[in-house]
XYZ file of C-alpha atoms in Angstrom:
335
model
C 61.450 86.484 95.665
C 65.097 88.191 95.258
C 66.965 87.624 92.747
C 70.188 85.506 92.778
C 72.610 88.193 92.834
C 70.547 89.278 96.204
C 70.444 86.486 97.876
C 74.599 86.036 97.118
C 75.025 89.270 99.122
C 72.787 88.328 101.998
C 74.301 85.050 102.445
C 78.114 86.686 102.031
C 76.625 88.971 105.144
C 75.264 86.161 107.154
C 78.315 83.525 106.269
C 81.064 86.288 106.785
C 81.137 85.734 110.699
C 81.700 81.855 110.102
C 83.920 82.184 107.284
C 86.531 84.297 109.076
C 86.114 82.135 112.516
C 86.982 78.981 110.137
C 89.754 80.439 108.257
C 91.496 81.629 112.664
C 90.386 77.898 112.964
C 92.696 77.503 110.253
C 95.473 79.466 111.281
C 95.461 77.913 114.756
C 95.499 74.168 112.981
C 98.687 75.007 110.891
C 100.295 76.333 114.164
C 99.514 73.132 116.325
C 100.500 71.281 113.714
C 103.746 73.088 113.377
C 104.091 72.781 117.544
C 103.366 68.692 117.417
C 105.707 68.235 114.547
C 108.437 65.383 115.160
C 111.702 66.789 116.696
C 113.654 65.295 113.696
C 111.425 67.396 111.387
C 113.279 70.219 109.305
C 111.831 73.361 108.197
C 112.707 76.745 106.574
C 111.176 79.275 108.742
C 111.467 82.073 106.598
C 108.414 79.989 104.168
C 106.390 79.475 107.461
C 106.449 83.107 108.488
C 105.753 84.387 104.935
C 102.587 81.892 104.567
C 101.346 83.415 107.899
C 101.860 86.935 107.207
C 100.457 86.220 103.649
C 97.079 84.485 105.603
C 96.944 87.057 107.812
C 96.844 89.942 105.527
C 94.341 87.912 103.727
C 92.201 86.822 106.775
C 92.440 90.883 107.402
C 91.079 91.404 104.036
C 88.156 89.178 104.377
C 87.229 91.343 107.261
C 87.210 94.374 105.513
C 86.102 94.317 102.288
C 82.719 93.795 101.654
C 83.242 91.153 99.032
C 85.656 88.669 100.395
C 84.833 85.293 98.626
C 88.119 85.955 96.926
C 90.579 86.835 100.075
C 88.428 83.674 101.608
C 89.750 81.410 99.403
C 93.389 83.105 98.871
C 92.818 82.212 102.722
C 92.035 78.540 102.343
C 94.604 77.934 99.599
C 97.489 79.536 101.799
C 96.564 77.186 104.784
C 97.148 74.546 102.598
C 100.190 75.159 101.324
C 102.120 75.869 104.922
C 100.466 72.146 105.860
C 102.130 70.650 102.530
C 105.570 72.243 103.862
C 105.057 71.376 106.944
C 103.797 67.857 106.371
C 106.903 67.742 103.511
C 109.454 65.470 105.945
C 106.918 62.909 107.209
C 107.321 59.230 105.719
C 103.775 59.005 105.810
C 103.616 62.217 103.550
C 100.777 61.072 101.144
C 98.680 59.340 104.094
C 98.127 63.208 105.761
C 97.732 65.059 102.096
C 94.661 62.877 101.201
C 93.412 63.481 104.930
C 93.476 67.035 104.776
C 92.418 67.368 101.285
C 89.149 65.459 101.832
C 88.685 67.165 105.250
C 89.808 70.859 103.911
C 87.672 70.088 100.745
C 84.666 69.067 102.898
C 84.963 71.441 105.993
C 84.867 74.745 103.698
C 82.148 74.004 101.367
C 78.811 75.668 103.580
C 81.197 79.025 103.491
C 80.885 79.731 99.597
C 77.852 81.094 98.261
C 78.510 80.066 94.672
C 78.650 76.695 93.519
C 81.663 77.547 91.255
C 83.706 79.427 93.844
C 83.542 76.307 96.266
C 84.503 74.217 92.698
C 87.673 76.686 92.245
C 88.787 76.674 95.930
C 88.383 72.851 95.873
C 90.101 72.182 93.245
C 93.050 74.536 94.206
C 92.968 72.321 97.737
C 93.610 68.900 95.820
C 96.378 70.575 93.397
C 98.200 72.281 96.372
C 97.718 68.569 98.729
C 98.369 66.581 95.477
C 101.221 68.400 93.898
C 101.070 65.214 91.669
C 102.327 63.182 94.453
C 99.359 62.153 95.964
C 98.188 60.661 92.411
C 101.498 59.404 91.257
C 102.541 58.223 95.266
C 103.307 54.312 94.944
C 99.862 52.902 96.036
C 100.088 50.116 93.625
C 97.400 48.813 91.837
C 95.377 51.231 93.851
C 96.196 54.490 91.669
C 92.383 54.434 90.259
C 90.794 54.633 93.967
C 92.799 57.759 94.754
C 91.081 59.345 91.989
C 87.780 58.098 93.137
C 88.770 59.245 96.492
C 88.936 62.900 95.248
C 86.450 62.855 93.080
C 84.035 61.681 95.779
C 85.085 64.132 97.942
C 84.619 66.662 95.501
C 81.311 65.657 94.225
C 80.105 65.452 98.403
C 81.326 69.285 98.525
C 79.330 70.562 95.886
C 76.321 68.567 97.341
C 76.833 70.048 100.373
C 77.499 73.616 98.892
C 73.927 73.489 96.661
C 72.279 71.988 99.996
C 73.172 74.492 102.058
C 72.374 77.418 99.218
C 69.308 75.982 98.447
C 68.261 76.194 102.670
C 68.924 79.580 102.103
C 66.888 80.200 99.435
C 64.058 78.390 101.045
C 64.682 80.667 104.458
C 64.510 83.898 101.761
C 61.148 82.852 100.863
C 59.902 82.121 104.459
C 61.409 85.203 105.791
C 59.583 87.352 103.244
C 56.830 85.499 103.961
C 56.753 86.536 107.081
C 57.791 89.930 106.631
C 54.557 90.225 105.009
C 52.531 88.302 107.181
C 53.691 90.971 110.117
C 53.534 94.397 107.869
C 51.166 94.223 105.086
C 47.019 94.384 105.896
C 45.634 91.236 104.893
C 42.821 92.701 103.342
C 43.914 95.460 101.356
C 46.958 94.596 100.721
C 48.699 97.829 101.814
C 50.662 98.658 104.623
C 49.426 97.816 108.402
C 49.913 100.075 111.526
C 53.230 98.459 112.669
C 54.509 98.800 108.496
C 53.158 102.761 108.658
C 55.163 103.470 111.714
C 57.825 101.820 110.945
C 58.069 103.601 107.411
C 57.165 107.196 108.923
C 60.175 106.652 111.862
C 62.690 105.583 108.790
C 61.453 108.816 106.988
C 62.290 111.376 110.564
C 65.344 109.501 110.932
C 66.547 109.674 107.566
C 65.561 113.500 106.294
C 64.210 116.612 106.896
C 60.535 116.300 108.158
C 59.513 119.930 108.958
C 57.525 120.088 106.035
C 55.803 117.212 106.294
C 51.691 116.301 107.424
C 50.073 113.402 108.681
C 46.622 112.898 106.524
C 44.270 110.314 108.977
C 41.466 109.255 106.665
C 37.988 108.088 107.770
C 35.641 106.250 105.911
C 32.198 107.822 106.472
C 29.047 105.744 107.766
C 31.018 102.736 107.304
C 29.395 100.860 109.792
C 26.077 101.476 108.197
C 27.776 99.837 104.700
C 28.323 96.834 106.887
C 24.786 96.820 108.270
C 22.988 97.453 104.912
C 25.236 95.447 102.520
C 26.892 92.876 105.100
C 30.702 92.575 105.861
C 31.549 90.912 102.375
C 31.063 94.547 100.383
C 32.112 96.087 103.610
C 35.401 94.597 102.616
C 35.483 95.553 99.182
C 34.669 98.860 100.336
C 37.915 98.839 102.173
C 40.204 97.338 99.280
C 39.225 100.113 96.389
C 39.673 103.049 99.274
C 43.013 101.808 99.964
C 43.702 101.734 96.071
C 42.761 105.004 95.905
C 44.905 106.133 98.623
C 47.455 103.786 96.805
C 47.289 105.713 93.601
C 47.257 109.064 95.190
C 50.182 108.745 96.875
C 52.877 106.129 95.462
C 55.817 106.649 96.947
C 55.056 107.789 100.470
C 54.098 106.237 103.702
C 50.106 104.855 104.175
C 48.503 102.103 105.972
C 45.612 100.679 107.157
C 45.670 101.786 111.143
C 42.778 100.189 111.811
C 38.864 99.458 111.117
C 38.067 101.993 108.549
C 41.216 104.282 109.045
C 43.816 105.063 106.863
C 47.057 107.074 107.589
C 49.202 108.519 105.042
C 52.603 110.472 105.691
C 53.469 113.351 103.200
C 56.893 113.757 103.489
C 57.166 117.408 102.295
C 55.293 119.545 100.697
C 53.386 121.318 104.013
C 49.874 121.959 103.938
C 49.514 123.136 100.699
C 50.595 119.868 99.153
C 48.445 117.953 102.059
C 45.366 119.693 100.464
C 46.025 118.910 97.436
C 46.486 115.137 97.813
C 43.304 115.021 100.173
C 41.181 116.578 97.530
C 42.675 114.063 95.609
C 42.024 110.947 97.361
C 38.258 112.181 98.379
C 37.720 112.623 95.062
C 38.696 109.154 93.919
C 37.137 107.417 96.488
C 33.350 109.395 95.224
C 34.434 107.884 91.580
C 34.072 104.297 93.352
C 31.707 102.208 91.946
C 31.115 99.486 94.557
C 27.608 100.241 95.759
C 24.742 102.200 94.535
C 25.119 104.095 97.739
C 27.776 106.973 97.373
C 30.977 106.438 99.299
C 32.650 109.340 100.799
C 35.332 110.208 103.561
C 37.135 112.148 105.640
C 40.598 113.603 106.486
C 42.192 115.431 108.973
C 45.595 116.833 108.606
C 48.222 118.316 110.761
C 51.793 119.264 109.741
C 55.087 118.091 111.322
C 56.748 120.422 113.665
C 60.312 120.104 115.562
C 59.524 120.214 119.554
C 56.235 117.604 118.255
C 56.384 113.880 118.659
C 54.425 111.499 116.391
C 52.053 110.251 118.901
C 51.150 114.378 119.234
C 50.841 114.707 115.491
C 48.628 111.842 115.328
C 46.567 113.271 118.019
C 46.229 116.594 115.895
C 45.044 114.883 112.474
C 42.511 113.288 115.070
C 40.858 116.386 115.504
C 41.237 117.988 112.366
C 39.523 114.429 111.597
C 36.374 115.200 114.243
C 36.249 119.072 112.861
C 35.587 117.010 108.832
C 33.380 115.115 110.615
C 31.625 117.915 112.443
C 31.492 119.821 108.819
C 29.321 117.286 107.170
C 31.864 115.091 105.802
C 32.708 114.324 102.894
C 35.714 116.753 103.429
C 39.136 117.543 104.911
C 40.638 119.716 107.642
C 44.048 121.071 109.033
C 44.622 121.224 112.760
């Protein structure tokens, strides 16, 4: 499972595209609002156009910089102050402040990935609406539901900020789930055919493979392990030769292609280094103790070259593979 600070960045990535289509939401609510204002209605355009050049250079921000929970709610807070100006001459002033502050307060709390950054930016929302009025407006007796009213709404937000963090958590764990559902082997628990291709095509794309070699790795007589001993040790067989491969070679590409063969991907190193780590890995897999029978295997190797495709390298370790075979086993070749 990732960590916290993780799964803030992912959902930052996956939120951004909502979070900047609510805050143009926003812009275009402040500028019907300013359209359908009463005729009688005064306002000091120079504030108006400095809000929106102000949300704009923030909304701009939010595009742009990788970390934008900040400029998001710089965003949010701006909106709300051109609505307080421009709902400043209504009579019914303090009717539309707790309106939008419940529906501001509400509508931006699936866009923050922290519980205490929706906290701050809803807070900010009630003090920019509020301004003091909204608590100290003349409601009469009624001064104690308006701050039930905001607490409430407040209290909803954050429920609605943890629900929809704690969906994403739960997706996090599924989609790793499946991730290794669809590239690990389920019964060695390394790498499977679609994981080792994938990992080898990162690798071309991403550096200089001249130097490297493909190793294809055959267990020998396995199908007479599963005869003698049954599938069960057949099995086990598999799990400690993929450990061994797993030792041998840490931090480069291997996987289980199939049945009883193994790839691994040396990333440099040429053939020298490709003989090196097959000695290695035949000699492990000798040391296993799984059967009184002695296991052994085979590889066949065949180094990367520019005008080659993958498919063709494979093709090569396949027959350096049959010439191991052909040798006795027990042994590697190069193509």
């Amino acid at each position: 499972m990732k960590n916290e600070d993780t799964r803030v960045n992912e959902f930052r990535l996956l939120i951004k595209p909502l979070s900047l289509g609510m805050q143009l939401g926003g812009m275009v609510l402040v500028a019907m609002v300013w359209i359908l204002a009463d005729e009688s209605y005064q306002y000091d355009h120079r504030w108006i156009i400095l809000l929106a050049a102000l949300t704009v250079t923030s909304v701009f921000a939010s595009w742009k910089i990788a970390f934008f929970s900040f400029f998001s709610i710089t965003t949010v807070w701006l909106l709300c102050i051109a609505l307080t100006l421009l709902a400043e001459p209504s009579i019914n002033r303090n009717h539309w402040m707790a309106v939008l502050s419940i529906g501001v307060s509400l509508a931006v709390a699936p866009v923050f990935s922290r519980t205490s950054e929706y906290i701050i930016v809803s807070i900010g929302i009630w003090l920019i609406f509020g301004k003091g009025s909204l608590i100290n407006a003349p409601f009469g007796g009624d001064v104690k539901w308006a701050w039930l009213s905001m607490s409430a709404a407040i209290m909803v937000g954050v429920f609605l900020n943890a629900l929809f963090a704690r969906i994403h958590r739960q997706s996090i764990v599924l989609r790793d789930k499946l991730v290794d559902l669809a590239f690990t082997d389920a019964l060695t628990g390394i790498g499977n055919r679609r994981k080792f291709l994938s990992d080898v095509d990162e690798v071309q794309k991403s550096r200089d493979a001249s130097s490297a070699c493909l190793l294809m790795l055959d267990i020998d007589n396995f199908k007479r392990i599963n005869d003698d001993f049954g599938h069960p040790m057949g099995d086990e067989v598999l799990r400690q030769v993929a450990q061994a491969i797993r030792r041998s070679v840490a931090d480069e590409p291997c996987g289980r292609l199939g049945g009883e063969e193994f790839g691994i991907f040396l990333t440099q190193g040429g053939e020298e280094r490709a003989a090196t780590v097959a000695a290695q890995i035949l000699g492990r897999i000798r040391e296993l103790d799984v059967l009184d029978r002695k296991i052994t295997a085979s590889v066949g190797i065949s180094r990367m070259s520019d005008e080659q495709s993958f498919s063709e390298l494979m093709r090569a370790a396949d027959e350096a593979l049959y010439v191991a075979k052909s040798r006795g086993k027990d042994c590697f070749a190069i193509f």
